[in-house]
Short mmCIF file of C-alpha atoms in Angstrom, two decimals:
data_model
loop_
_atom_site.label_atom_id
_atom_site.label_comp_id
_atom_site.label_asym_id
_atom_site.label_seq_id
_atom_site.Cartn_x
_atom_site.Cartn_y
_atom_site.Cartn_z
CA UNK A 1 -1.79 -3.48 2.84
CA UNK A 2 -3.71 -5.52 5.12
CA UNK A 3 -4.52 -2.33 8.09
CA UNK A 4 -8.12 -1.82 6.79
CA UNK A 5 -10.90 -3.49 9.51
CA UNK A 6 -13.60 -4.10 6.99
CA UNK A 7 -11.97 -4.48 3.52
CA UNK A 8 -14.26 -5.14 0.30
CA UNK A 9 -12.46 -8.42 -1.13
CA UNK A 10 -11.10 -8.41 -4.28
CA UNK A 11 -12.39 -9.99 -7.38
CA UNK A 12 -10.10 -12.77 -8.47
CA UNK A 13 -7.33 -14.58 -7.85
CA UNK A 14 -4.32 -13.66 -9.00
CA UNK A 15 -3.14 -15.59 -12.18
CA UNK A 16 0.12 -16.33 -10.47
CA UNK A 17 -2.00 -17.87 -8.00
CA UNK A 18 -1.32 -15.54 -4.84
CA UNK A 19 -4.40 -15.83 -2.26
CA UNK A 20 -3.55 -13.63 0.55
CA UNK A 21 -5.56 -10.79 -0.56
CA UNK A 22 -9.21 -13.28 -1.11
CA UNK A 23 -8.67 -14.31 2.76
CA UNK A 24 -9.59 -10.60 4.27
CA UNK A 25 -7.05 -10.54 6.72
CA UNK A 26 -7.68 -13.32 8.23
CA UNK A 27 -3.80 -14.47 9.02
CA UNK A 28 -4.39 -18.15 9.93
CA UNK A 29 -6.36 -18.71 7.02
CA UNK A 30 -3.76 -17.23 4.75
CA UNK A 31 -0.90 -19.21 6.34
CA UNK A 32 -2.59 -22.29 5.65
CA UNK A 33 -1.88 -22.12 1.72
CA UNK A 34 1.21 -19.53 2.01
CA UNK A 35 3.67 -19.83 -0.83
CA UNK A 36 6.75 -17.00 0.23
CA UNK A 37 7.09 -14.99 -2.74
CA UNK A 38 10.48 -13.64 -1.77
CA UNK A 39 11.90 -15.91 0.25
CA UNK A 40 15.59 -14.54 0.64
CA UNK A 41 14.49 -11.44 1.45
CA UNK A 42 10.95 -10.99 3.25
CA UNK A 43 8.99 -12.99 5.98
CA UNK A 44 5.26 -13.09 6.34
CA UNK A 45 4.50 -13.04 10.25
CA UNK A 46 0.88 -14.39 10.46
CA UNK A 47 -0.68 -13.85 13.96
CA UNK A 48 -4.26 -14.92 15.12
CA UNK A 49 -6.97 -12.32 14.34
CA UNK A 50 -8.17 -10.21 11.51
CA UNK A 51 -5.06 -7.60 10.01
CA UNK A 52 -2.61 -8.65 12.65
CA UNK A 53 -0.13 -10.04 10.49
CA UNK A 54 2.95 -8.28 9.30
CA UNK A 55 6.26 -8.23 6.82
CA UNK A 56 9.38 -8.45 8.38
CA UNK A 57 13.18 -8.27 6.25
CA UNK A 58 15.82 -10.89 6.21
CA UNK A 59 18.17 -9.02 5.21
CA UNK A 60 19.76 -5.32 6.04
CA UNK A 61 18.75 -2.36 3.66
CA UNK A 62 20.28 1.00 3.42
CA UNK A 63 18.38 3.95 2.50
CA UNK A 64 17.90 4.21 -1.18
CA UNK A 65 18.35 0.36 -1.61
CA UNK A 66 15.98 -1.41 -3.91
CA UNK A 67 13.84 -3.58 -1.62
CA UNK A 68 12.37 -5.58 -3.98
CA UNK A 69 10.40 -5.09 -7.50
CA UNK A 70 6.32 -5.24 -7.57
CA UNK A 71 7.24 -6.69 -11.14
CA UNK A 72 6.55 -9.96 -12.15
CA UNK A 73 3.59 -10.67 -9.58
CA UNK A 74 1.51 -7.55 -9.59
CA UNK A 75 -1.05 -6.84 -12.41
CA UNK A 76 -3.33 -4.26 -12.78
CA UNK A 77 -6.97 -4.77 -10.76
CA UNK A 78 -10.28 -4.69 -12.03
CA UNK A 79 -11.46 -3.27 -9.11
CA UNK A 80 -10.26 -1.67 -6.31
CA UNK A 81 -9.97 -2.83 -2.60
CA UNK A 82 -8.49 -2.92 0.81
CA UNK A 83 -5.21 -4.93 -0.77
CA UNK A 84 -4.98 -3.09 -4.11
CA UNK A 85 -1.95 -0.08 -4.84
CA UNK A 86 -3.17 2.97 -6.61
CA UNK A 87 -0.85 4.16 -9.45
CA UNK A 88 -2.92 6.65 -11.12
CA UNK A 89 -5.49 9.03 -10.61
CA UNK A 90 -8.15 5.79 -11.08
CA UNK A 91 -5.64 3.17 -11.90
CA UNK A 92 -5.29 0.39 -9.55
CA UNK A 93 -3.06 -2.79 -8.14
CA UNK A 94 -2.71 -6.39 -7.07
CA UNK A 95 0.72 -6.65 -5.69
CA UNK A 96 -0.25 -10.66 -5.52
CA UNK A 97 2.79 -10.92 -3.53
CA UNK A 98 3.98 -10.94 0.25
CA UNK A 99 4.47 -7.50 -0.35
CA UNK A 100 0.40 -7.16 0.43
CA UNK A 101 1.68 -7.07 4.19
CA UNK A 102 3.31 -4.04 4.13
CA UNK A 103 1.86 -2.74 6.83
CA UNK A 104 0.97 1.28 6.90
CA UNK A 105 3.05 3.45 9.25
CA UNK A 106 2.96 7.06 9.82
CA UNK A 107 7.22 6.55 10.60
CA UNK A 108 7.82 4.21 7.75
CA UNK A 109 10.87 2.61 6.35
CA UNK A 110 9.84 1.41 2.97
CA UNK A 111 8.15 3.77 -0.07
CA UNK A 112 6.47 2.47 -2.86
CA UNK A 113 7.41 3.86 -5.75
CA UNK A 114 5.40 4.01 -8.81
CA UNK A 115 6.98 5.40 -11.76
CA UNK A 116 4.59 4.66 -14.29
CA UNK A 117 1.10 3.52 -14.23
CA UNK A 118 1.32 1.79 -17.69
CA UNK A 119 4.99 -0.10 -16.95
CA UNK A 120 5.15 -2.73 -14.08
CA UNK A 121 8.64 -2.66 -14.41
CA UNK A 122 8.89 0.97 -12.65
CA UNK A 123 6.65 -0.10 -9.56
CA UNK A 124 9.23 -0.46 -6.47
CA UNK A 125 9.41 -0.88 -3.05
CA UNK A 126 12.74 0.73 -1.99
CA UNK A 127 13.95 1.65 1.84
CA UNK A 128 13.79 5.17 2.89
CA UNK A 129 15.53 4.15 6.16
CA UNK A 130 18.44 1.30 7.24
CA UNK A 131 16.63 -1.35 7.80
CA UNK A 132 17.80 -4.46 9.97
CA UNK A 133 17.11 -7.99 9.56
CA UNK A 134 13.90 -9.13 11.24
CA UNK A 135 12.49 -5.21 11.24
CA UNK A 136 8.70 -4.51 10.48
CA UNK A 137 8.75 -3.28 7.04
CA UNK A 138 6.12 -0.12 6.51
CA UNK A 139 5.27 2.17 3.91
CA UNK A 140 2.82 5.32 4.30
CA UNK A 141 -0.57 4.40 2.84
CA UNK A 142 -1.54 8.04 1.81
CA UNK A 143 1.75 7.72 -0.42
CA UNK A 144 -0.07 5.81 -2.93
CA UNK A 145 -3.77 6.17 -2.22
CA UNK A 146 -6.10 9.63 -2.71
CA UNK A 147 -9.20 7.75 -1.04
CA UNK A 148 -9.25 4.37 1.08
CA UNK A 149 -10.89 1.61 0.43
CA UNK A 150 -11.41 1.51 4.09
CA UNK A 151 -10.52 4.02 6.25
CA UNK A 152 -9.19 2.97 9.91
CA UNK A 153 -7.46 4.06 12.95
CA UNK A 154 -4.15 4.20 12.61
CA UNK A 155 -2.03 2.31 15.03
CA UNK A 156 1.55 2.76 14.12
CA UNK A 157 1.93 3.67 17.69
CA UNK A 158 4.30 6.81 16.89
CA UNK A 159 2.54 9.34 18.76
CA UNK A 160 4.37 12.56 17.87
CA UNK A 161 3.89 11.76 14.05
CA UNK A 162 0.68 9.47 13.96
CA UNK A 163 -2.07 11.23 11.94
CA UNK A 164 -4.97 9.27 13.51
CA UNK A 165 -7.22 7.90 11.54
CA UNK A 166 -5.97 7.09 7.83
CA UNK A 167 -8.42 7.96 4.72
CA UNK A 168 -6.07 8.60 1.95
CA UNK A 169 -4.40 11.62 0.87
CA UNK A 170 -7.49 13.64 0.01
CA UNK A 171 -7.91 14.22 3.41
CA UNK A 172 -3.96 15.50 4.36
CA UNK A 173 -2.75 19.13 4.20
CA UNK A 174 -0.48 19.45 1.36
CA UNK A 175 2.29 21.17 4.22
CA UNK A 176 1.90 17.04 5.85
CA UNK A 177 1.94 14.89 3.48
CA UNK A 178 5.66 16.69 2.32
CA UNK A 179 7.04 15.26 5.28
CA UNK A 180 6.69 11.87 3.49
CA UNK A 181 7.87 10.30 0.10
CA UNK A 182 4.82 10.75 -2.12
CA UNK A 183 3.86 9.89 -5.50
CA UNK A 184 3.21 11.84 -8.50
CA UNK A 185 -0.02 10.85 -9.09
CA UNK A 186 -1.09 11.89 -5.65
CA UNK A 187 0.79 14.83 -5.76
CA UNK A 188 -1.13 15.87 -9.07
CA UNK A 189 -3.94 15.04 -7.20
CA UNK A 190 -3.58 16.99 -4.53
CA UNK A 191 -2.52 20.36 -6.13
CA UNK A 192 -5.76 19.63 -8.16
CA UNK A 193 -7.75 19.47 -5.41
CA UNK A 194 -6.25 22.79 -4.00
CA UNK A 195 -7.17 24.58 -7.20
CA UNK A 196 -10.29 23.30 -7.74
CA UNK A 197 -11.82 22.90 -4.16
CA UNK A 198 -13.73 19.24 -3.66
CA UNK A 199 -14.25 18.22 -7.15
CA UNK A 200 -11.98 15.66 -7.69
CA UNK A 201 -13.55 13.84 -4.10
CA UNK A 202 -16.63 14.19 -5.94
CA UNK A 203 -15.99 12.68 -8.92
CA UNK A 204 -14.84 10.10 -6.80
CA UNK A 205 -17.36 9.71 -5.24
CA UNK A 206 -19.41 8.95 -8.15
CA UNK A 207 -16.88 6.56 -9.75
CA UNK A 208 -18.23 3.22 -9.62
CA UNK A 209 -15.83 0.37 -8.68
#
């Protein structure tokens, strides 16, 4: 998830030793001490600049195919961030894999599945589209997270679908966010939020992270 301009870095390194997500986008920095975390089936791209690098596939998916398991490299975060997955309603990620640049996409091809929040063996990233070797693999952002980290402008470049600028699914009519592959958790969320008015934004906005 590397799409946020000013991300709040994470805590710690991961214990499996993953740095991408302590170098805040910056791709030539993270290139320097890269170590592929799937290399038979994903490709960082790292480009010059802050959040301009991007996961591509080496290898053809089919809708409904298993992309690749979070499980073993992600672990729950102690905080979250501008690279962390949300899998509950204030349960957090680090996918401490290559996975982190899964770029967001308001036409994606990927969708991150969460299954359960306590079991890192139901966290997937599957493909909702075919998928051809050497695409730009995407997932939508809001699929996953109520509130970003740090909102931005989108730039998927899919005008008749873009939704602009991207601050989590708090912000999304219920009727939009249907279009996509959502999550449970966000979907609870959401209806929540419908029911109750703001209050679940505003305890939000009081959690501390």
């Amino acid at each position: 998830m590397t799409s946020s301009p000013n991300p709040a870095p994470s805590s710690t390194s991961s214990e499996s030793g993953y740095q991408g997500h302590l170098t805040l986008g910056d791709g030539l920095l993270a290139s320097r001490d890269h170590r592929p975390t799937h290399p038979s089936l994903l490709q960082v791209i790292f480009n010059k600049g802050s959040y301009n690098s991007h996961l591509i596939s080496l290898r053809t998916f089919l809708p409904g195919d298993l992309v690749t398991s979070f499980a073993p490299h992600a672990d729950l975060a102690t905080a979250r961030s501008y690279s962390t997955v949300q899998t509950g309603p204030w349960t957090h990620i680090e996918l401490n894999s290559d996975l982190l640049y899964c770029n967001h996409s308001c036409d994606p091809n990927v969708a991150f599945h969460i299954g359960n929040a306590e079991d890192k063996e139901s966290w997937k990233a599957k493909a909702i589209k075919k998928i051809d070797k050497g695409d730009t693999l995407t997932f939508f952002y809001p699929s996953t997270e109520w509130h970003m980290s740090q909102p931005f402008d989108c730039a998927c470049g899919q005008e008749a679908l873009c939704l602009g600028k991207i601050d989590g699914a708090h912000s999304i009519p219920l009727s939009t966010l249907k279009r996509y592959f959502i999550n449970e958790h966000i979907l609870k969320m959401k209806r929540q939020q419908i029911e109750k008015g703001a209050s679940l934004d505003e305890q939000e906005s009081k959690r501390q992270w």
